Amino acid sequence: MRSPLAQKARNRGNFLAGCRSKAGPFTASPFMNQPSDKHEARLARFIRGNLAAILQHWDAFARSIPAARHMPAGRLRDHAAGILNAIADDLDQPQTPQEQADKARGRAPPHDAGTEAGLHGAGRMSAGFTVNDTVAEFRALRASVMRLWDERGNGDADLTGEDLIRFNEAIDQALTESLQAYVVEKEHITHRFDTLLSATPDLHFIVDTDGHILYANEALAHLLGTPAESACAHRLHDLCPAFAAQIKRDLRAVAETRAVGRGELRCVAADGAQHTYRYVIMPVLAADGSVDALTGTARNISELKASEAKILRNAYYDSLTSLPNRTLFRERLDHDMRHAARTGFALALLFVDLDGFKEVNDQLGHDAGDQLLRQCAQRLLACVRATDTVARIGGDEFTVILNEIGQVAVVEMLAGELLSELARPFSIAGKQVQLSASIGISLCPQDGRQPDELLRNADQAMFVAKRAGRNRFSYFTSAMRDSASARLKLIDELRQALARGELTVHYQPIVELAGETIVKAEALVRWRHPDGSLVLPERFIGIAEETGLIGEIDAWVLSQAVPCALRLAELSGTPFQVSVNKSPLGFMSRLVKNSWERDLALLGRAGSRIAIEITEGVLLDDSPGVRAKLARLQQAGVQLAIDDFGTGYSSMAYLNKFKVDFLKIDQSFVRDMLTTKPDHRIFAETIIAMAHKLGLKVIAEGVETAAQRDWLRQAGCDYAQGFLYSRATSEEGVAQLLCAAGR
């Protein structure tokens, strides 16, 4: 017979439906628990009679599971009570020897998915229980029954081995049903989750901390070009190789800081279209607080980016010429003037007004006028550097911002080039159109420290140029014009200096710090001006570069330095090297006349007795022409030195790529490193250490005190050059120093 409690449990609806099935998940042996047996179903009767006490024991344990702490008592106990009643029913069921053997081997007959144990597993999955939590509940049920059996005085009535086997099999069978339902429910949830995430065009993913994909929705799998089930063979940065370093960095940052990571990347879809994605990455934390995985989502914002770009372009660019409009021009002028104030470089503003544009517009029509403005814009752009700004601020008015102007002559040369370009005929509507322009120039800071002031003064200077006859440029002040005249005079005198024999070469010794011996010298050009003064390079080299004379001067200095190096080497009886400065324009500008074949013939005679000093900008240019010239110098046996190192933006990769031999620490780092600017010591130490790591030697310029020399020697610097040893002197002066040193 069924006990009243068992019958009541059968009437509780769906929760006990599985326990009422005819096959039943739990069956019993006909040789156990029969009414005539001494131990007739006593464990089943004990469970039913002490259900409340057993559940109280079990409840205390269940509350220790994090997911169960806030669960209502009724919901927490319902499944446990149902499982215990089902186990008691099972203990009362007859069981054949074959059934018992099958059950012992884990081959119990299939059971109804709606059993109380199955409902328990599915419910626990939905409630956030882990598998370990679910298994622990069944262990607690087993322990609660056994403990209460002993506490209620049943210890002297030992259970038979068959009782325990039946009870443990029933518990294990219930656990199996629970876990099977748990897994099925988890698979259902995962499927629903995947269906949900794959219904959106957004990319969704879960990765481990190394970026290996654990889950990818359909959209991400499509972008990777693989089926969703094969996505786990990829890593997240395979999505976009161009942004692989960024993705790795962001994943590592989220894993280390546990903070949400955000970013954007561009990738190419299977159809070749480019897309921009904005992504969010979040950490998945384990119970112990460690990062178990990383999850994220990425949204295609290509249309948003395109819309933003269009809005931005309309707000800041002229729709006709695509040049910056007045708004963007004002912002850039303000920014560039602030930069000029910080760096000390001059800035020039050119106000360009077309002469005769109104007549063309009136005669040929507005369409022709628009075409003419577009062509003018292109010609202006072709004349300036990428760092400069050409803007259209109205009608036929343009402005040009020239940044970091070292010499006023640069402005004059550009203004002249702009005038020449705009004076060339235009082909408009099948007709040749001739124009000119008037240009006003104002300089920052002398002509204005505020954008409005500088623009106003350039505008006024433009009107002066128009009144003076058009097709010309004018400075804002007469003082500037006077300065320009003086500069033109200096240029004319420099053009004649070589022919008149006014240039001379001096040599400044370079000392090897380890032995305090002179082993090198730098060739430095001087100009003996007709007025009797000695003009130093800083006054005329810039002008020579601007006018294209630098190629002739460099070639002449080299022609003096090569035989000098040979003579000094013969005098000293040991290798002696002379370094010669080579202007960057000699490598990069097509306007400078070069005599490379003649220079290489000279250098072939000298070999390593000559070192060519270049600036960092030559390496950064990295054009085919520059690479070819540097290669030819090195093939001739010439060594390369980077002059004024640390003041530019050289990349370490270029030092190896071009096989540089020496770095010269700029004298600005040496001058104050022991007094007012101790941080310069850090720069010097860094340069020395870096150079030695790359196999380069280091020369310190501007050494004037014994303290500087001692510090540089201690820091590992190889060579020193400066007034402490000698000023630049003639070849005879260097020879005397060598003889005095016993060389």
XYZ file of C-alpha atoms in Angstrom:
743
model
C 0.000 0.000 0.000
C 1.005 3.620 -0.508
C 1.358 5.727 2.594
C -1.021 8.695 2.989
C 1.944 11.052 2.636
C 2.991 9.390 -0.601
C -0.556 9.596 -1.952
C -0.723 13.278 -0.984
C 2.571 13.905 -2.796
C 1.133 12.266 -5.918
C -1.721 14.794 -5.923
C 0.579 17.867 -6.061
C 0.391 18.180 -9.835
C 3.198 18.509 -12.338
C 5.995 18.556 -9.770
C 5.345 14.853 -8.921
C 4.092 13.741 -12.320
C 7.280 11.853 -13.057
C 7.067 9.987 -9.783
C 3.583 8.657 -10.722
C 4.622 7.252 -14.110
C 3.989 3.534 -14.535
C 7.590 2.758 -15.414
C 8.720 5.160 -12.694
C 12.265 6.366 -12.415
C 12.805 4.400 -9.224
C 11.940 0.657 -8.862
C 12.540 -1.826 -6.057
C 13.523 -5.474 -5.701
C 10.745 -7.984 -4.821
C 13.140 -9.358 -2.215
C 13.307 -6.070 -0.263
C 10.899 -3.972 1.781
C 7.988 -6.455 1.578
C 5.263 -6.133 4.295
C 6.224 -9.448 5.792
C 9.949 -8.480 5.964
C 11.458 -7.497 9.334
C 12.744 -4.282 7.757
C 9.518 -3.623 5.832
C 10.081 -0.227 3.994
C 11.237 1.237 7.256
C 13.562 3.790 5.592
C 10.709 4.906 3.378
C 8.406 5.238 6.383
C 11.175 7.087 8.247
C 11.593 9.597 5.406
C 7.855 10.281 5.192
C 7.427 10.475 8.944
C 10.361 12.839 9.469
C 10.131 14.894 6.271
C 9.907 18.249 8.042
C 12.950 17.543 10.238
C 14.996 16.284 7.295
C 14.118 19.401 5.307
C 15.094 21.609 8.237
C 18.539 19.976 8.313
C 18.843 20.318 4.559
C 17.567 23.921 4.518
C 20.380 25.025 6.844
C 22.891 23.648 4.357
C 21.101 25.001 1.256
C 21.205 28.536 2.592
C 25.011 28.386 2.396
C 24.782 28.243 -1.420
C 25.087 31.835 -2.738
C 22.345 31.414 -5.339
C 19.896 30.113 -2.663
C 20.358 32.838 -0.048
C 17.538 35.037 -1.296
C 15.297 32.271 -2.643
C 11.872 31.953 -0.932
C 11.722 29.022 1.500
C 8.770 27.442 -0.288
C 10.514 27.406 -3.636
C 13.736 26.140 -2.103
C 12.012 23.251 -0.241
C 9.412 22.222 -2.801
C 11.847 20.299 -4.933
C 13.636 18.747 -1.968
C 10.366 17.531 -0.434
C 9.209 16.143 -3.763
C 12.520 14.353 -4.339
C 12.384 12.754 -0.853
C 8.811 11.578 -1.395
C 9.780 10.156 -4.779
C 12.727 8.339 -3.159
C 10.380 6.918 -0.479
C 8.017 5.741 -3.239
C 10.927 4.135 -5.021
C 11.955 2.285 -1.860
C 8.405 0.810 -1.666
C 8.448 -0.297 -5.306
C 9.232 -3.957 -6.062
C 12.459 -4.434 -8.004
C 13.539 -7.541 -9.903
C 17.112 -8.791 -9.675
C 17.674 -7.721 -13.306
C 16.378 -4.224 -12.590
C 18.562 -4.033 -9.520
C 21.596 -5.151 -11.546
C 20.830 -2.642 -14.324
C 20.431 0.149 -11.810
C 23.733 -0.766 -10.148
C 25.412 -0.509 -13.559
C 23.824 2.867 -14.281
C 21.396 1.362 -16.825
C 18.107 2.328 -15.278
C 15.173 2.546 -17.720
C 14.469 5.927 -19.360
C 12.509 8.239 -17.125
C 9.954 10.954 -17.624
C 11.579 14.360 -18.156
C 9.007 15.884 -15.817
C 10.116 14.115 -12.632
C 10.615 16.170 -9.504
C 14.377 15.670 -9.811
C 14.263 16.830 -13.450
C 12.251 19.911 -12.498
C 14.766 20.514 -9.749
C 17.732 20.511 -12.185
C 16.022 22.804 -14.700
C 14.928 25.170 -11.940
C 18.377 25.291 -10.398
C 19.903 26.128 -13.762
C 17.502 29.038 -14.197
C 18.124 30.205 -10.614
C 21.863 30.500 -11.167
C 23.046 27.393 -9.326
C 26.280 25.832 -10.524
C 26.622 22.112 -11.204
C 28.646 21.792 -8.009
C 25.865 23.539 -6.058
C 23.277 21.146 -7.494
C 25.343 18.044 -6.692
C 25.965 19.376 -3.173
C 22.206 19.545 -2.551
C 21.853 15.807 -3.139
C 24.795 15.089 -0.883
C 23.099 17.219 1.763
C 19.839 15.266 1.362
C 21.684 11.994 1.804
C 23.560 13.314 4.862
C 20.397 14.799 6.423
C 18.524 11.470 6.241
C 21.437 9.499 7.693
C 22.122 11.997 10.470
C 18.493 12.155 11.559
C 18.246 8.345 11.489
C 21.011 8.228 14.086
C 19.643 11.175 16.111
C 16.148 9.585 16.365
C 17.488 6.467 18.043
C 17.560 4.259 14.995
C 21.252 3.688 15.266
C 20.698 0.383 17.073
C 18.451 -0.769 14.259
C 21.079 -0.971 11.592
C 20.005 -0.676 8.027
C 20.754 -3.656 5.883
C 23.217 -3.395 3.036
C 20.312 -3.726 0.647
C 18.502 -0.816 2.335
C 21.528 1.409 1.884
C 22.072 0.241 -1.672
C 18.445 0.991 -2.581
C 18.592 4.378 -0.844
C 21.896 5.405 -2.456
C 20.729 4.193 -5.875
C 17.592 6.261 -5.498
C 19.619 9.352 -4.537
C 22.017 8.790 -7.442
C 19.154 8.246 -9.883
C 17.540 11.498 -8.732
C 20.869 13.281 -9.103
C 21.264 11.909 -12.634
C 17.798 13.124 -13.595
C 18.503 16.519 -12.074
C 21.814 16.948 -13.889
C 20.358 15.782 -17.198
C 17.611 18.351 -16.891
C 20.180 20.948 -15.807
C 22.234 20.295 -18.972
C 19.185 20.305 -21.221
C 17.972 23.575 -19.727
C 21.441 25.058 -20.094
C 21.516 23.998 -23.740
C 18.088 25.562 -24.256
C 19.212 28.795 -22.646
C 22.402 28.792 -24.698
C 20.419 28.192 -27.864
C 17.997 30.996 -27.015
C 20.936 33.235 -26.121
C 22.676 32.433 -29.411
C 19.442 32.933 -31.367
C 18.963 36.305 -29.715
C 22.533 37.483 -30.358
C 22.591 36.152 -33.902
C 19.397 38.036 -34.741
C 21.277 41.342 -34.419
C 23.855 42.732 -36.870
C 26.061 43.671 -33.906
C 29.091 41.512 -33.210
C 28.963 39.575 -29.933
C 31.788 37.481 -28.567
C 33.319 35.787 -25.557
C 37.094 35.237 -25.503
C 39.662 33.999 -23.051
C 42.297 36.374 -21.712
C 44.588 35.527 -24.649
C 41.922 36.469 -27.182
C 40.928 32.942 -28.258
C 37.252 32.988 -29.240
C 35.012 30.925 -26.972
C 31.772 32.152 -28.543
C 30.989 34.194 -31.646
C 27.549 35.066 -32.952
C 26.621 34.701 -36.612
C 27.528 38.291 -37.500
C 31.070 37.940 -36.144
C 31.520 34.511 -37.726
C 30.448 35.964 -41.077
C 32.958 38.776 -40.746
C 35.664 36.237 -39.932
C 34.616 34.279 -43.015
C 33.936 31.073 -41.098
C 30.892 29.094 -39.880
C 29.855 29.944 -36.327
C 30.839 26.471 -35.105
C 34.384 27.023 -36.423
C 34.854 30.493 -34.947
C 36.566 29.038 -31.881
C 39.544 28.195 -34.082
C 40.254 31.923 -34.364
C 41.437 34.670 -32.097
C 39.645 37.984 -31.865
C 42.416 39.990 -33.501
C 41.996 37.830 -36.656
C 38.942 40.030 -37.213
C 41.127 42.901 -38.366
C 44.883 42.308 -38.742
C 45.545 46.029 -39.172
C 44.202 46.642 -35.663
C 45.575 43.423 -34.107
C 47.955 45.283 -31.788
C 45.162 47.566 -30.564
C 42.801 44.649 -29.882
C 45.493 42.727 -27.992
C 46.324 45.821 -25.951
C 42.696 46.478 -25.043
C 42.036 42.844 -24.090
C 45.120 42.825 -21.883
C 44.108 46.111 -20.247
C 40.602 44.844 -19.418
C 42.000 41.575 -18.042
C 44.530 43.408 -15.866
C 42.424 46.331 -14.634
C 38.937 44.743 -14.731
C 37.748 48.061 -16.167
C 35.489 48.255 -19.202
C 37.471 48.794 -22.415
C 36.219 50.808 -25.370
C 37.600 51.505 -28.816
C 37.053 51.716 -32.536
C 38.503 49.776 -35.455
C 38.107 49.557 -39.205
C 37.947 46.251 -41.028
C 37.126 44.911 -44.468
C 34.098 42.668 -44.933
C 33.989 39.638 -47.214
C 32.474 41.799 -49.965
C 35.422 44.182 -49.760
C 33.466 46.977 -48.096
C 35.176 48.847 -45.267
C 33.333 49.148 -41.981
C 34.017 50.967 -38.749
C 33.077 49.243 -35.492
C 32.832 50.718 -32.013
C 33.382 48.022 -29.410
C 32.999 47.490 -25.671
C 34.921 44.797 -23.768
C 34.027 43.714 -20.227
C 35.613 41.216 -17.842
C 33.805 38.041 -16.759
C 34.759 37.483 -13.123
C 35.006 34.070 -11.472
C 33.784 33.416 -7.927
C 37.245 34.189 -6.527
C 37.338 37.554 -8.292
C 39.778 36.508 -11.008
C 39.053 37.249 -14.656
C 37.616 34.065 -16.147
C 36.958 35.413 -19.642
C 36.204 38.594 -21.552
C 32.943 39.398 -23.262
C 32.189 42.150 -25.673
C 30.047 43.616 -28.373
C 30.850 45.726 -31.431
C 28.458 47.878 -33.415
C 28.867 48.937 -37.021
C 29.013 52.742 -36.971
C 30.071 53.242 -40.579
C 26.921 55.181 -41.469
C 27.249 57.266 -38.316
C 30.883 58.025 -39.149
C 29.974 58.977 -42.692
C 27.232 61.245 -41.427
C 29.520 62.844 -38.865
C 32.203 63.339 -41.495
C 29.717 64.994 -43.823
C 28.468 67.316 -41.097
C 32.036 68.140 -40.098
C 33.062 68.812 -43.687
C 30.095 71.096 -44.255
C 30.903 72.974 -41.064
C 34.636 73.379 -41.652
C 35.300 73.109 -45.373
C 34.402 75.176 -48.384
C 32.014 73.187 -50.555
C 33.395 74.635 -53.795
C 37.160 74.191 -53.372
C 37.260 71.654 -50.483
C 39.687 73.990 -48.719
C 39.225 74.902 -45.048
C 36.621 77.636 -44.716
C 36.795 80.750 -42.551
C 35.745 78.839 -39.415
C 38.436 76.181 -39.680
C 40.990 78.764 -40.795
C 40.399 80.788 -37.631
C 40.742 77.694 -35.448
C 43.986 76.662 -37.125
C 45.404 80.170 -37.000
C 44.687 80.370 -33.272
C 46.255 76.930 -32.719
C 49.324 77.680 -34.849
C 49.925 81.034 -33.155
C 49.849 79.364 -29.751
C 52.300 76.761 -31.028
C 54.575 79.494 -32.352
C 54.504 81.235 -28.968
C 55.535 77.997 -27.218
C 58.301 77.006 -29.621
C 59.692 80.414 -30.506
C 59.311 79.811 -34.240
C 57.915 82.582 -36.408
C 54.594 82.240 -38.240
C 53.605 83.986 -41.448
C 50.097 84.731 -42.675
C 49.575 85.442 -46.365
C 46.373 87.120 -47.532
C 45.885 86.301 -51.236
C 43.382 88.248 -53.350
C 42.885 87.445 -57.033
C 43.347 90.356 -59.432
C 40.722 90.548 -62.196
C 38.515 87.709 -60.943
C 35.383 89.840 -61.091
C 35.926 90.514 -64.792
C 36.304 86.786 -65.572
C 33.197 85.998 -63.548
C 31.217 88.662 -65.333
C 32.382 87.718 -68.830
C 32.318 83.922 -68.654
C 29.639 83.337 -66.010
C 29.543 81.975 -62.489
C 30.197 78.375 -63.506
C 33.437 79.451 -65.143
C 34.229 81.523 -62.058
C 33.701 78.476 -59.837
C 35.986 76.406 -62.041
C 38.625 79.129 -61.891
C 38.470 79.244 -58.073
C 38.910 75.467 -57.888
C 41.996 75.597 -60.094
C 43.440 78.464 -58.066
C 42.945 76.443 -54.893
C 44.831 73.475 -56.377
C 47.745 75.665 -57.454
C 48.006 77.246 -54.009
C 47.979 73.828 -52.336
C 50.724 72.561 -54.632
C 53.086 75.292 -53.410
C 52.926 74.711 -49.647
C 53.956 72.010 -47.182
C 51.573 69.522 -45.647
C 51.938 71.328 -42.301
C 50.758 74.628 -43.759
C 47.147 75.678 -44.287
C 45.490 77.087 -47.402
C 41.951 78.359 -46.815
C 39.243 80.122 -48.771
C 37.694 82.731 -46.514
C 35.364 84.376 -49.027
C 34.739 85.170 -52.716
C 38.150 85.276 -54.366
C 40.094 85.649 -51.103
C 42.473 82.961 -49.855
C 44.796 82.765 -46.876
C 47.955 80.739 -46.316
C 49.363 79.968 -42.855
C 53.076 79.135 -42.902
C 54.284 77.415 -39.741
C 57.730 77.261 -38.156
C 59.432 79.834 -40.332
C 63.121 80.063 -39.533
C 64.016 82.648 -42.179
C 61.981 85.495 -43.621
C 63.398 84.656 -47.040
C 61.312 81.475 -47.010
C 58.171 83.600 -46.929
C 59.439 85.743 -49.774
C 60.285 82.739 -51.895
C 56.868 81.189 -51.331
C 55.070 84.438 -52.059
C 57.002 84.725 -55.308
C 56.134 81.137 -56.201
C 52.433 81.743 -55.501
C 52.447 84.813 -57.721
C 54.140 82.869 -60.539
C 51.698 79.959 -60.286
C 48.619 82.178 -60.295
C 49.986 84.196 -63.219
C 50.152 81.109 -65.446
C 47.200 80.924 -67.891
C 44.116 78.971 -66.818
C 42.042 76.904 -69.219
C 38.414 77.737 -68.425
C 35.441 76.772 -70.603
C 37.761 76.197 -73.573
C 39.364 79.630 -73.206
C 42.713 80.835 -71.860
C 42.229 83.075 -68.837
C 44.995 85.234 -67.392
C 45.000 86.308 -63.728
C 47.343 87.720 -61.153
C 47.230 88.094 -57.392
C 48.097 90.580 -54.685
C 49.527 89.168 -51.453
C 49.749 90.789 -48.045
C 52.084 89.287 -45.448
C 52.014 89.646 -41.675
C 54.355 87.882 -39.268
C 53.728 86.555 -35.785
C 54.610 87.775 -33.216
C 55.921 91.124 -34.478
C 52.822 92.030 -36.513
C 50.213 90.654 -34.142
C 49.770 88.353 -31.179
C 46.057 87.691 -31.722
C 44.482 85.991 -34.780
C 42.204 88.946 -35.584
C 45.094 91.381 -35.412
C 47.344 89.257 -37.611
C 44.594 88.737 -40.204
C 43.705 92.407 -40.250
C 47.321 93.430 -40.788
C 47.804 90.901 -43.597
C 44.635 92.262 -45.232
C 46.001 95.798 -45.024
C 49.317 94.716 -46.510
C 47.428 93.073 -49.390
C 45.791 96.388 -50.245
C 49.212 98.040 -50.253
C 50.317 95.453 -52.832
C 47.217 96.150 -54.943
C 47.797 99.882 -54.820
C 51.420 99.361 -55.789
C 50.375 97.793 -59.084
C 49.111 94.253 -58.298
C 50.884 90.963 -59.028
C 53.198 91.498 -56.074
C 53.441 90.999 -52.341
C 53.841 93.490 -49.542
C 54.812 93.199 -45.878
C 52.669 94.830 -43.263
C 55.421 97.242 -42.099
C 58.101 99.236 -43.815
C 60.586 97.763 -41.355
C 59.870 94.342 -42.794
C 60.366 95.620 -46.301
C 63.677 97.176 -45.253
C 64.722 93.852 -43.751
C 63.792 92.058 -46.947
C 65.903 94.503 -48.962
C 68.864 93.909 -46.694
C 68.425 90.181 -47.094
C 68.326 90.454 -50.871
C 71.595 92.373 -50.721
C 73.144 89.651 -48.565
C 72.016 86.998 -51.037
C 73.655 88.882 -53.883
C 76.917 89.170 -51.924
C 76.851 85.456 -51.055
C 76.437 84.534 -54.716
C 79.768 86.243 -55.399
C 81.574 84.964 -52.297
C 82.760 81.690 -53.870
C 83.967 83.349 -57.046
C 85.856 85.946 -55.004
C 87.478 83.341 -52.758
C 85.873 84.782 -49.634
C 84.946 81.395 -48.110
C 87.385 79.472 -45.918
C 87.268 76.262 -43.894
C 88.153 75.978 -40.214
C 88.445 72.711 -38.294
C 87.377 72.045 -34.713
C 89.198 69.099 -33.068
C 87.261 66.115 -31.710
C 88.887 64.310 -28.764
C 88.615 60.638 -27.816
C 87.663 60.810 -24.153
C 89.321 57.559 -23.132
C 92.798 58.750 -24.052
C 92.289 62.519 -24.322
C 93.749 62.427 -27.846
C 92.648 64.315 -30.933
C 91.432 61.770 -33.482
C 88.934 63.750 -35.535
C 87.928 67.256 -36.583
C 84.793 68.871 -37.951
C 85.056 71.072 -41.035
C 83.222 74.388 -40.543
C 82.840 76.988 -43.291
C 83.440 80.688 -42.632
C 82.789 83.759 -44.815
C 85.241 86.609 -44.817
C 82.872 89.420 -45.772
C 84.166 92.265 -47.968
C 83.679 94.633 -45.021
C 86.374 92.673 -43.149
C 84.105 90.801 -40.719
C 84.119 87.013 -40.291
C 80.565 85.768 -40.890
C 79.650 82.545 -39.061
C 77.547 79.809 -40.731
C 74.365 80.530 -38.775
C 74.085 83.857 -40.617
C 74.408 82.641 -44.179
C 73.826 78.856 -44.415
C 70.055 79.309 -44.121
C 70.117 81.862 -46.933
C 72.267 79.530 -49.018
C 69.710 76.746 -48.549
C 66.807 79.020 -49.441
C 68.468 80.239 -52.628
C 69.906 76.910 -53.786
C 73.531 78.011 -53.279
C 74.102 75.383 -50.595
C 74.995 72.661 -53.125
C 77.953 74.662 -54.438
C 79.108 75.564 -50.935
C 78.892 71.944 -49.712
C 80.900 70.723 -52.708
C 83.580 73.380 -52.134
C 83.909 72.534 -48.419
C 84.273 68.842 -49.285
C 86.982 69.649 -51.827
C 88.931 71.371 -49.030
C 88.261 68.783 -46.329
C 89.313 65.620 -48.223
C 92.946 66.626 -48.886
C 93.116 68.094 -45.377
C 92.082 64.731 -43.905
C 94.752 62.950 -45.941
C 97.448 65.398 -44.867
C 96.516 65.258 -41.177
C 96.443 61.454 -41.246
C 99.908 61.411 -42.781
C 101.167 63.925 -40.224
C 99.828 61.985 -37.235
C 100.824 58.595 -38.578
C 97.477 57.167 -37.498
C 93.966 57.249 -38.992
C 92.486 60.753 -38.760
C 88.921 61.592 -39.734
C 87.360 64.879 -40.822
C 83.573 65.206 -40.665
C 81.813 67.383 -43.221
C 78.277 68.750 -42.897
C 75.942 67.992 -45.762
C 72.775 70.089 -46.072
C 69.496 68.146 -46.066
C 68.540 69.975 -49.244
C 71.500 68.338 -50.960
C 69.722 65.014 -50.430
C 66.092 65.996 -50.754
C 65.617 69.098 -52.919
C 65.644 69.028 -56.681
C 66.265 72.783 -56.705
C 69.755 72.470 -55.234
C 72.490 71.854 -57.758
C 74.524 68.817 -56.752
C 77.827 67.449 -58.014
C 77.463 63.931 -56.673
C 79.802 62.256 -59.136
C 82.589 64.698 -58.351
C 81.929 64.403 -54.625
C 81.999 60.593 -54.764
C 85.282 60.623 -56.628
C 86.789 62.728 -53.847
C 85.274 60.567 -51.154
C 86.569 57.403 -52.826
C 90.092 58.726 -52.274
C 89.462 59.492 -48.626
C 87.279 56.507 -47.619
C 86.748 56.303 -43.883
C 88.906 59.394 -43.315
C 85.731 61.367 -44.093
C 82.460 61.265 -42.169
C 79.358 62.980 -43.539
C 77.218 64.731 -40.933
C 73.507 64.868 -41.703
C 70.444 65.875 -39.712
C 67.685 63.568 -38.500
C 65.330 64.975 -41.137
C 67.318 63.294 -43.922
C 66.630 59.849 -42.421
C 62.974 60.605 -41.876
C 62.522 61.557 -45.538
C 63.318 57.955 -46.554
C 62.567 58.596 -50.229
C 64.160 56.468 -52.981
C 66.431 59.366 -53.947
C 67.664 59.880 -50.387
C 68.217 56.145 -49.887
C 70.218 55.906 -53.102
C 72.487 58.836 -52.180
C 73.158 57.529 -48.677
C 73.931 54.086 -50.104
C 76.433 55.539 -52.568
C 78.184 57.458 -49.808
C 78.545 54.309 -47.736
C 79.758 52.321 -50.757
C 82.547 54.883 -51.039
C 83.615 53.959 -47.492
C 82.267 57.132 -45.902
C 80.893 56.966 -42.366
C 77.634 58.685 -41.349
C 77.045 60.881 -38.303
C 73.719 62.322 -37.139
C 74.294 65.943 -36.134
C 72.340 67.675 -33.337
C 70.809 64.363 -32.290
C 67.926 64.643 -29.836
C 66.434 67.850 -31.219
C 64.462 66.177 -34.005
C 62.178 63.172 -34.351
C 64.418 60.381 -35.555
C 63.187 56.823 -35.321
C 65.505 54.204 -33.863
C 64.686 51.930 -36.793
C 66.255 54.405 -39.233
C 69.559 54.407 -37.358
C 69.955 50.697 -38.105
C 68.381 50.843 -41.536
C 70.877 53.409 -42.829
C 73.849 52.003 -40.865
C 74.670 55.200 -39.007
C 78.102 55.226 -37.317
C 77.997 58.223 -34.953
C 75.458 60.228 -32.970
C 76.366 63.781 -32.014
C 74.636 64.954 -28.832
C 73.416 68.477 -29.451
C 75.264 71.084 -27.421
C 71.975 72.307 -25.924
C 71.915 69.103 -23.833
C 75.540 69.511 -22.751
C 75.558 73.230 -21.963
C 73.271 73.254 -18.916
C 73.129 69.604 -17.864
C 75.258 70.184 -14.746
C 73.650 73.495 -13.759
C 70.184 74.744 -14.583
C 68.780 71.756 -16.462
C 69.705 68.491 -14.766
C 67.093 66.674 -16.840
C 69.431 67.143 -19.803
C 71.726 64.617 -18.120
C 68.925 62.070 -18.468
C 68.639 62.815 -22.192
C 72.390 62.515 -22.649
C 72.569 59.251 -20.685
C 69.676 57.843 -22.703
C 71.278 58.764 -26.032
C 74.616 57.228 -25.000
C 73.064 54.000 -23.760
C 70.797 53.678 -26.798
C 73.638 54.375 -29.245
C 75.890 51.758 -27.651
C 73.086 49.196 -27.747
C 72.867 49.830 -31.493
C 76.641 49.657 -31.934
C 77.057 53.426 -32.543
C 79.685 55.808 -31.150
C 78.682 59.071 -29.466
C 80.198 62.538 -29.850
C 79.223 65.312 -27.417
C 79.252 68.848 -28.831
C 79.723 72.086 -26.902
C 81.969 70.719 -24.120
C 83.356 73.780 -22.364
C 84.238 72.688 -18.816
C 86.253 69.928 -17.196
C 83.171 68.966 -15.161
C 81.190 68.355 -18.352
C 84.053 66.300 -19.781
C 84.364 64.192 -16.613
C 80.629 63.535 -16.463
C 80.498 62.544 -20.131
C 83.457 60.201 -19.725
C 81.816 58.588 -16.702
C 78.549 58.217 -18.675
C 80.408 56.296 -21.373
C 80.508 58.974 -24.093
C 83.162 58.167 -26.716
C 84.196 61.586 -28.058
C 83.956 65.263 -27.078
C 84.130 68.490 -29.069
C 84.125 72.033 -27.753
C 85.972 75.092 -26.496
C 87.485 73.095 -23.612
C 89.829 71.573 -26.188
C 89.927 74.126 -28.984
C 87.894 76.555 -31.018
C 87.594 76.005 -34.751
C 90.991 76.799 -36.266
C 92.869 76.495 -39.514
C 94.413 73.282 -40.801
C 97.780 74.559 -39.580
C 96.282 75.107 -36.129
C 95.052 71.518 -35.957
C 98.473 70.277 -37.145
C 100.166 72.196 -34.313
C 97.790 70.668 -31.760
C 98.601 67.189 -33.074
C 102.330 67.831 -32.902
C 102.029 69.257 -29.392
C 100.214 66.104 -28.320
C 103.044 63.977 -29.686
C 101.041 62.488 -32.494
